[in-house]
mmCIF file of C-alpha atoms in Angstrom:
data_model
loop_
_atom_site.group_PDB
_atom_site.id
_atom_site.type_symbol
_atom_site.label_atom_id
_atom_site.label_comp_id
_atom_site.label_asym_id
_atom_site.label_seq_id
_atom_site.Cartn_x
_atom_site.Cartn_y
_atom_site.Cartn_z
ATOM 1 C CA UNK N 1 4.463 18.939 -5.390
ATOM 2 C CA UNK N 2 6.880 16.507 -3.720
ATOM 3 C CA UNK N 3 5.909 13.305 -2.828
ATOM 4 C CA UNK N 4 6.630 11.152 0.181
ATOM 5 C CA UNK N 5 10.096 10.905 0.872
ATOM 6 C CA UNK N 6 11.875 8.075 2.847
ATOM 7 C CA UNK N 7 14.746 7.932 4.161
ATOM 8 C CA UNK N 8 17.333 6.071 3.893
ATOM 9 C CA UNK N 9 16.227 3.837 1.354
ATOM 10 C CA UNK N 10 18.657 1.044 2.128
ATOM 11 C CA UNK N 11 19.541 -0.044 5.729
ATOM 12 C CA UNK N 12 22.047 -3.101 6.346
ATOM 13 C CA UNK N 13 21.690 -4.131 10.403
ATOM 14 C CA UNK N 14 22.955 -6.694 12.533
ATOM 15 C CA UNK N 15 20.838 -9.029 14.875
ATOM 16 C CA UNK N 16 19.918 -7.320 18.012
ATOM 17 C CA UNK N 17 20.594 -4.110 17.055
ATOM 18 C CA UNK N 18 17.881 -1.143 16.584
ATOM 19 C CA UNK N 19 17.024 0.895 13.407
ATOM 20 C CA UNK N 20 15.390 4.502 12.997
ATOM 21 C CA UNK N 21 13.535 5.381 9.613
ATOM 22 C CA UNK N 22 12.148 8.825 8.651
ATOM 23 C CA UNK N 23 9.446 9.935 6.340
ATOM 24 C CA UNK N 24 8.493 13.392 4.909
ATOM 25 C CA UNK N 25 4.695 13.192 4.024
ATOM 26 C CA UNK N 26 3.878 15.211 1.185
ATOM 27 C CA UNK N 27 2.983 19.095 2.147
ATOM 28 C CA UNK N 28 -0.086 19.343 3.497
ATOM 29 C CA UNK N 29 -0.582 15.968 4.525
ATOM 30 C CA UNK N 30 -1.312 15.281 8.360
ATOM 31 C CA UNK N 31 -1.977 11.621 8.533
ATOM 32 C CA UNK N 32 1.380 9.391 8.165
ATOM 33 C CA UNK N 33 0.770 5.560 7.978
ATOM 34 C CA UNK N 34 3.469 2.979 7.789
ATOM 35 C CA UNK N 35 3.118 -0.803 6.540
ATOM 36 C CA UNK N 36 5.838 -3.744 6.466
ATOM 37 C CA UNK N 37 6.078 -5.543 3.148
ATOM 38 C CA UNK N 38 7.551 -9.121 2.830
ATOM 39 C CA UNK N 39 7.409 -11.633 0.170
ATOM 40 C CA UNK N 40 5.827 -14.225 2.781
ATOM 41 C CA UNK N 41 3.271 -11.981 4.738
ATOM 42 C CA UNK N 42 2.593 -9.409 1.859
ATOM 43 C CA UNK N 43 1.425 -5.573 2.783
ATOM 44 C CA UNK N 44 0.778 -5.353 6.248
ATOM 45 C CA UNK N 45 -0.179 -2.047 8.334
ATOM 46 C CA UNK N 46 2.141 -0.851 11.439
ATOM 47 C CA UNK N 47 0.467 1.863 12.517
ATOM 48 C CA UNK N 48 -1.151 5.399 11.792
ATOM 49 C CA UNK N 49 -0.641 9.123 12.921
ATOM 50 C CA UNK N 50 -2.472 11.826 12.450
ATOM 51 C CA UNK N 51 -1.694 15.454 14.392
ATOM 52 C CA UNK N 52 1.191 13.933 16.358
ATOM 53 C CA UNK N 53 -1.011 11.088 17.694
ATOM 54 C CA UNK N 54 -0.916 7.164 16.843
ATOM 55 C CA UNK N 55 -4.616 6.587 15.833
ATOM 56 C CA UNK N 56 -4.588 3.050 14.723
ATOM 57 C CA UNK N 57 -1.875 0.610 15.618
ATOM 58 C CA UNK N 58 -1.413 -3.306 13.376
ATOM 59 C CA UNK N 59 -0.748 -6.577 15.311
ATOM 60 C CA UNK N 60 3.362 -5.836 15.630
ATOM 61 C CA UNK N 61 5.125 -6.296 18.780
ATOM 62 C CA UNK N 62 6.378 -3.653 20.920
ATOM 63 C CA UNK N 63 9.716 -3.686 19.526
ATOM 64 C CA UNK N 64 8.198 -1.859 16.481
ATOM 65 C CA UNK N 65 7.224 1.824 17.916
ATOM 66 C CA UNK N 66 6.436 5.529 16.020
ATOM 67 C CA UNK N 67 6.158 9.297 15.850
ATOM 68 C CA UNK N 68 4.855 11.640 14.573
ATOM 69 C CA UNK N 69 6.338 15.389 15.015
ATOM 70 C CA UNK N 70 4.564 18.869 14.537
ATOM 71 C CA UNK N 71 5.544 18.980 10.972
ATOM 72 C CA UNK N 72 3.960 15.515 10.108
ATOM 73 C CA UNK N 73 7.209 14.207 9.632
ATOM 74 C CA UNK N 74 7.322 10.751 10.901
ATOM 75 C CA UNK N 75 9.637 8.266 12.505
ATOM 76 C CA UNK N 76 9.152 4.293 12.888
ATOM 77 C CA UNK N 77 11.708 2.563 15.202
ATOM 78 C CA UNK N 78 12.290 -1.358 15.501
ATOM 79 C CA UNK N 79 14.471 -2.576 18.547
ATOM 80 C CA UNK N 80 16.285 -5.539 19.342
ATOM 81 C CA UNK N 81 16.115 -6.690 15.308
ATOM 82 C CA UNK N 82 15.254 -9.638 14.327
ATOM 83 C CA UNK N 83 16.043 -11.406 11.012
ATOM 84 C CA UNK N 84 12.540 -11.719 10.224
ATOM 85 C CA UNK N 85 12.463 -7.587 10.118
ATOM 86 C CA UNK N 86 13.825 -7.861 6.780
ATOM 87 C CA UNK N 87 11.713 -5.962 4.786
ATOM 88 C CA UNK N 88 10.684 -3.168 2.982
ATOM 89 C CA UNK N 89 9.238 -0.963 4.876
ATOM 90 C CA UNK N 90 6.698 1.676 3.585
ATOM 91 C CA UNK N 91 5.411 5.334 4.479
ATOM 92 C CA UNK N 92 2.412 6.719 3.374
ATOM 93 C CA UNK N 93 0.675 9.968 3.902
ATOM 94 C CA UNK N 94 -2.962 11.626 2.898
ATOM 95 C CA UNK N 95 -5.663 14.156 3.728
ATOM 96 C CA UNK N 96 -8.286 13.082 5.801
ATOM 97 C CA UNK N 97 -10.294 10.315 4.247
ATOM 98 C CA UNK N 98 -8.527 10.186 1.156
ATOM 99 C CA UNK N 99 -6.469 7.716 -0.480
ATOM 100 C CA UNK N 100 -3.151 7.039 0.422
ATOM 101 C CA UNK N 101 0.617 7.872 -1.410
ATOM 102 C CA UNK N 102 3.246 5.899 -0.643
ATOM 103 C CA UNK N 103 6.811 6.827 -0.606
ATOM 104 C CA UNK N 104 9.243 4.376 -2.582
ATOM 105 C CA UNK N 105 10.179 2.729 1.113
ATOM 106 C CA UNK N 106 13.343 1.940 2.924
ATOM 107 C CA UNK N 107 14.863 -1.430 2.729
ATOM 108 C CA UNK N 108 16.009 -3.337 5.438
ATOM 109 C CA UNK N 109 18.365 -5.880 5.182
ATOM 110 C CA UNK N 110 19.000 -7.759 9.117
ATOM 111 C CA UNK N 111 21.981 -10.368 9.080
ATOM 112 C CA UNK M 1 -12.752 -10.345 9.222
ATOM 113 C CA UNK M 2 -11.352 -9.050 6.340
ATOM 114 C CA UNK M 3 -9.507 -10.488 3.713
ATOM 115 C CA UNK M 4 -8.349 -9.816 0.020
ATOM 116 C CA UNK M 5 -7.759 -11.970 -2.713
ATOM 117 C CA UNK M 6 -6.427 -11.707 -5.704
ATOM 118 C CA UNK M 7 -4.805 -14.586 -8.667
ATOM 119 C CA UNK M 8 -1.119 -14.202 -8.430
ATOM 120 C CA UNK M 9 -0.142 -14.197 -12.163
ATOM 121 C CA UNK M 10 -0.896 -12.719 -15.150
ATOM 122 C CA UNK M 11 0.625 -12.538 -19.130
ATOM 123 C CA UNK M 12 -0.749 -11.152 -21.788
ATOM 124 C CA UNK M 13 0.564 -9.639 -24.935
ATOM 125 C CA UNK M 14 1.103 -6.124 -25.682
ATOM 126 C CA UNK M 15 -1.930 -4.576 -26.864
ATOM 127 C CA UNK M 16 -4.280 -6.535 -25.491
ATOM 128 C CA UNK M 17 -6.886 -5.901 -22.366
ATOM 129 C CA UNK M 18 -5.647 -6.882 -18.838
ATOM 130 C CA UNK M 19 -8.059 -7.703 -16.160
ATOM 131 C CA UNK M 20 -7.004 -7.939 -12.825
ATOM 132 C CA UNK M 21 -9.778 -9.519 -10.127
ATOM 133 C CA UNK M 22 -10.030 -9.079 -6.590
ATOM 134 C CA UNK M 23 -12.391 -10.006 -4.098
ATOM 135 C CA UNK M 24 -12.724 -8.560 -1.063
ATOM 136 C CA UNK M 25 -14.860 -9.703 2.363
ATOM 137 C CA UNK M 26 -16.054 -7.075 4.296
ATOM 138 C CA UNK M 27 -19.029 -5.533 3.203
ATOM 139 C CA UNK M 28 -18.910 -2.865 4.895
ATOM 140 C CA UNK M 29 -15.658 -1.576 2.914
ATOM 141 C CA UNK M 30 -16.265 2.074 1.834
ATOM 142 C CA UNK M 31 -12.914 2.622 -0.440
ATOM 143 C CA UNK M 32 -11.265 0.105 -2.677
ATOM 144 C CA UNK M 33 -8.277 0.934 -4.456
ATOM 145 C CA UNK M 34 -5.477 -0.294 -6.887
ATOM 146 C CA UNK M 35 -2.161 0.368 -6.955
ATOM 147 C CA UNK M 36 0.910 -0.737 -8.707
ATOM 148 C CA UNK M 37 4.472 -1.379 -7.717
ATOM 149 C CA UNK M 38 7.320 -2.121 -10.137
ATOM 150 C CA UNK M 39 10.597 -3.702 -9.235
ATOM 151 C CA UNK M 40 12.528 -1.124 -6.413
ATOM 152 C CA UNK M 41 9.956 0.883 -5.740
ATOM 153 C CA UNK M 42 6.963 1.817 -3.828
ATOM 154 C CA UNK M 43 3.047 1.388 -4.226
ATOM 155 C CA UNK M 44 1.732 4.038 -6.856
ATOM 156 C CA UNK M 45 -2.159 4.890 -6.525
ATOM 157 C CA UNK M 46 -3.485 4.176 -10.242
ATOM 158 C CA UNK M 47 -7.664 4.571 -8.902
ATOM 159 C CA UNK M 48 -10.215 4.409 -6.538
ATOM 160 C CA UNK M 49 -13.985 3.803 -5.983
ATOM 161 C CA UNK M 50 -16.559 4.369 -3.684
ATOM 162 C CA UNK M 51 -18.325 1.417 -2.784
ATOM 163 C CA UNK M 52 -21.635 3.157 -3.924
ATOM 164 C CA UNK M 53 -20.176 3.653 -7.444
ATOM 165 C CA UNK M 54 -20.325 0.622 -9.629
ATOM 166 C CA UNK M 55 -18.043 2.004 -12.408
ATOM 167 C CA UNK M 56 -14.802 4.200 -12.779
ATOM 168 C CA UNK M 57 -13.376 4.684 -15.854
ATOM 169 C CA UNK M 58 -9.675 6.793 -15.857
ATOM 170 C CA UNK M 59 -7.899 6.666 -19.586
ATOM 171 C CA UNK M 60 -6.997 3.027 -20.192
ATOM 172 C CA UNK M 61 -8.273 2.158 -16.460
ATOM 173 C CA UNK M 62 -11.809 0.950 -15.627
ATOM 174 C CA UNK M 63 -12.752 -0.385 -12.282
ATOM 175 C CA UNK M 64 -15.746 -2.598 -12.344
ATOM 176 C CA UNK M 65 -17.354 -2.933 -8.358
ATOM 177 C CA UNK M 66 -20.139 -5.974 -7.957
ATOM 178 C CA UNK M 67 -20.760 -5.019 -4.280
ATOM 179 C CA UNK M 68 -23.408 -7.909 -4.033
ATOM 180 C CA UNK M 69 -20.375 -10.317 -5.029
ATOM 181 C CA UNK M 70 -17.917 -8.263 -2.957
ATOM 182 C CA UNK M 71 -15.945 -8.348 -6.676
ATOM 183 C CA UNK M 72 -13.420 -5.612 -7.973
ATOM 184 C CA UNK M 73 -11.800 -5.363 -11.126
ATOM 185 C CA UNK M 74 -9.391 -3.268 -13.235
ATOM 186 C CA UNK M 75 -9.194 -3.934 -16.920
ATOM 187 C CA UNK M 76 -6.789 -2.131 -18.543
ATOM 188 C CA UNK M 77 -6.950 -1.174 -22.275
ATOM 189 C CA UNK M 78 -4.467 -1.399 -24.664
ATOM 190 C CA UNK M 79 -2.033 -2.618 -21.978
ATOM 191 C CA UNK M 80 1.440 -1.596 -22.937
ATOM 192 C CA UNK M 81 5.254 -3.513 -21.726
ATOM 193 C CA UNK M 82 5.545 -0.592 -19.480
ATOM 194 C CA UNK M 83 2.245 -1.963 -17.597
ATOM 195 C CA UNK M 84 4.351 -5.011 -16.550
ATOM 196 C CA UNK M 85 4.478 -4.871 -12.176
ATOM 197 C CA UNK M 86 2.465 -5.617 -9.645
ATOM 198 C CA UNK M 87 -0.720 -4.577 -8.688
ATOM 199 C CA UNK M 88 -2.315 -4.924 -5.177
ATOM 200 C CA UNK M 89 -6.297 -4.667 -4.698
ATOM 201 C CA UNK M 90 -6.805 -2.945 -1.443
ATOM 202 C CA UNK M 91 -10.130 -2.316 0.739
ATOM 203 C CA UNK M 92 -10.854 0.171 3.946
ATOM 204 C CA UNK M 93 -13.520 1.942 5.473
ATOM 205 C CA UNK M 94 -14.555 5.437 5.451
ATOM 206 C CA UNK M 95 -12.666 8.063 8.087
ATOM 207 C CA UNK M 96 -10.009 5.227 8.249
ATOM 208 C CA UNK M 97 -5.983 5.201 6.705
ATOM 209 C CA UNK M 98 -5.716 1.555 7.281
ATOM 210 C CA UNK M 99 -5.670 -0.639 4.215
ATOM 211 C CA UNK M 100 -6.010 -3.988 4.423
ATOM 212 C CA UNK M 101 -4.360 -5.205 0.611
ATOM 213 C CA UNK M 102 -4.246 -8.181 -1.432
ATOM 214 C CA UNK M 103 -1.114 -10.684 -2.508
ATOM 215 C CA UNK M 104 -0.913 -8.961 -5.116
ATOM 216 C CA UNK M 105 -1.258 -9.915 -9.227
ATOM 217 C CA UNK M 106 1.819 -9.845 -11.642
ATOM 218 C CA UNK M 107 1.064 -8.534 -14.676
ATOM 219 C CA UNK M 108 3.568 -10.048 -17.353
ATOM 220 C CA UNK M 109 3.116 -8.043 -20.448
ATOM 221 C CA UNK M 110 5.049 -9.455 -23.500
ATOM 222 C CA UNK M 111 5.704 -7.786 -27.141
#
């Protein structure tokens, strides 16, 4: 079975600019969850969606935004970049109430 | 509110037992987990427990719960260069995908 798979897994961006990642939950999955991870703040959770709907949202600003699509297949967007949005930015999916797999995350470099 | 802890460091030689603490402030926590990240990638689920277990044992794994302490554990047995990474303690509650992790411990394992 394939796990989650992010893409791309490196991103270079300039200030100001916005960014678009995708994740493929694993099959069978319909809950997508996506957290930031930096070396100051640590883990922290963005936001969840399960059937196409965000069901739990983090303390991010607006800038930071998701989807969720009728295949599970998710998107997480981030306008207007900052240079704190460095980061490496992780997907994970699971069944309901089970634990979660992460994908090996996207990492975004803002200069 | 909730918050993890966890010591940031950790070396041992190979072939010895590794324990890695956590502790964790919400009692009402329903799932605590481990996972473990090595350099360029993303978080791999090693265990879980239910908060009404006390004990999990999983090969060289075993996760040690003192709910009345709000303490969490992994030892690992026999703990091998390849164990060297990362590993994050994380806590949630039942129906729910968001995880709310620790710093994180670095596990130095040296021959």
């Amino acid at each position: 079975k394939a796990g989650v798979t992010q893409t791309p897994r490196y991103l270079i961006k300039t200030r100001g600019q916005q960014v678009t990642l995708s994740c493929s939950p694993i099959s069978g999955h319909r809950s997508v969850s996506w957290y930031q991870q930096t070396p100051g703040q640590g883990l922290q959770f963005l936001f969840e969606y399960f059937s196409e709907t965000q069901r739990n949202k983090g303390n991010f600003p607006g800038r930071f935004s998701g989807r969720q699509f009728s295949n599970s297949r998710s998107e997480m967007n981030v306008s207007t970049l900052e240079l704190g949005d460095s980061a490496l930015y992780l997907c994970a999916s699971s069944l309901e109430d089970s634990p979660l797999h992460f994908g090996n995350g996207t990492r975004l470099t803002v200069t | 509110g909730e918050d993890v802890e966890q010591s940031l460091f950790l070396s041992v030689r190979e072939g010895d037992s590794s324990v890695i603490n956590c502790t964790y402030t919400d009692s009402s926590s329903t799932y605590l987990y481990w996972y473990k990240q090595e350099p360029g990638a993303g978080l791999q689920l090693l265990t879980y427990i239910f908060s009404n277990m006390d004990m999990k044992q999983d090969q060289r794994l075993t996760v040690l719960l003192n709910k009345k302490d709000k303490h969490l554990s992994l030892r690992i047995a026999d703990t091998q260069t390849g164990d060297s990474a990362i590993y994050f303690c994380a806590e949630t509650l039942s129906g729910y995908s968001t995880l709310t992790f620790g710093k994180g411990t670095m596990l130095l394992v040296s021959p």
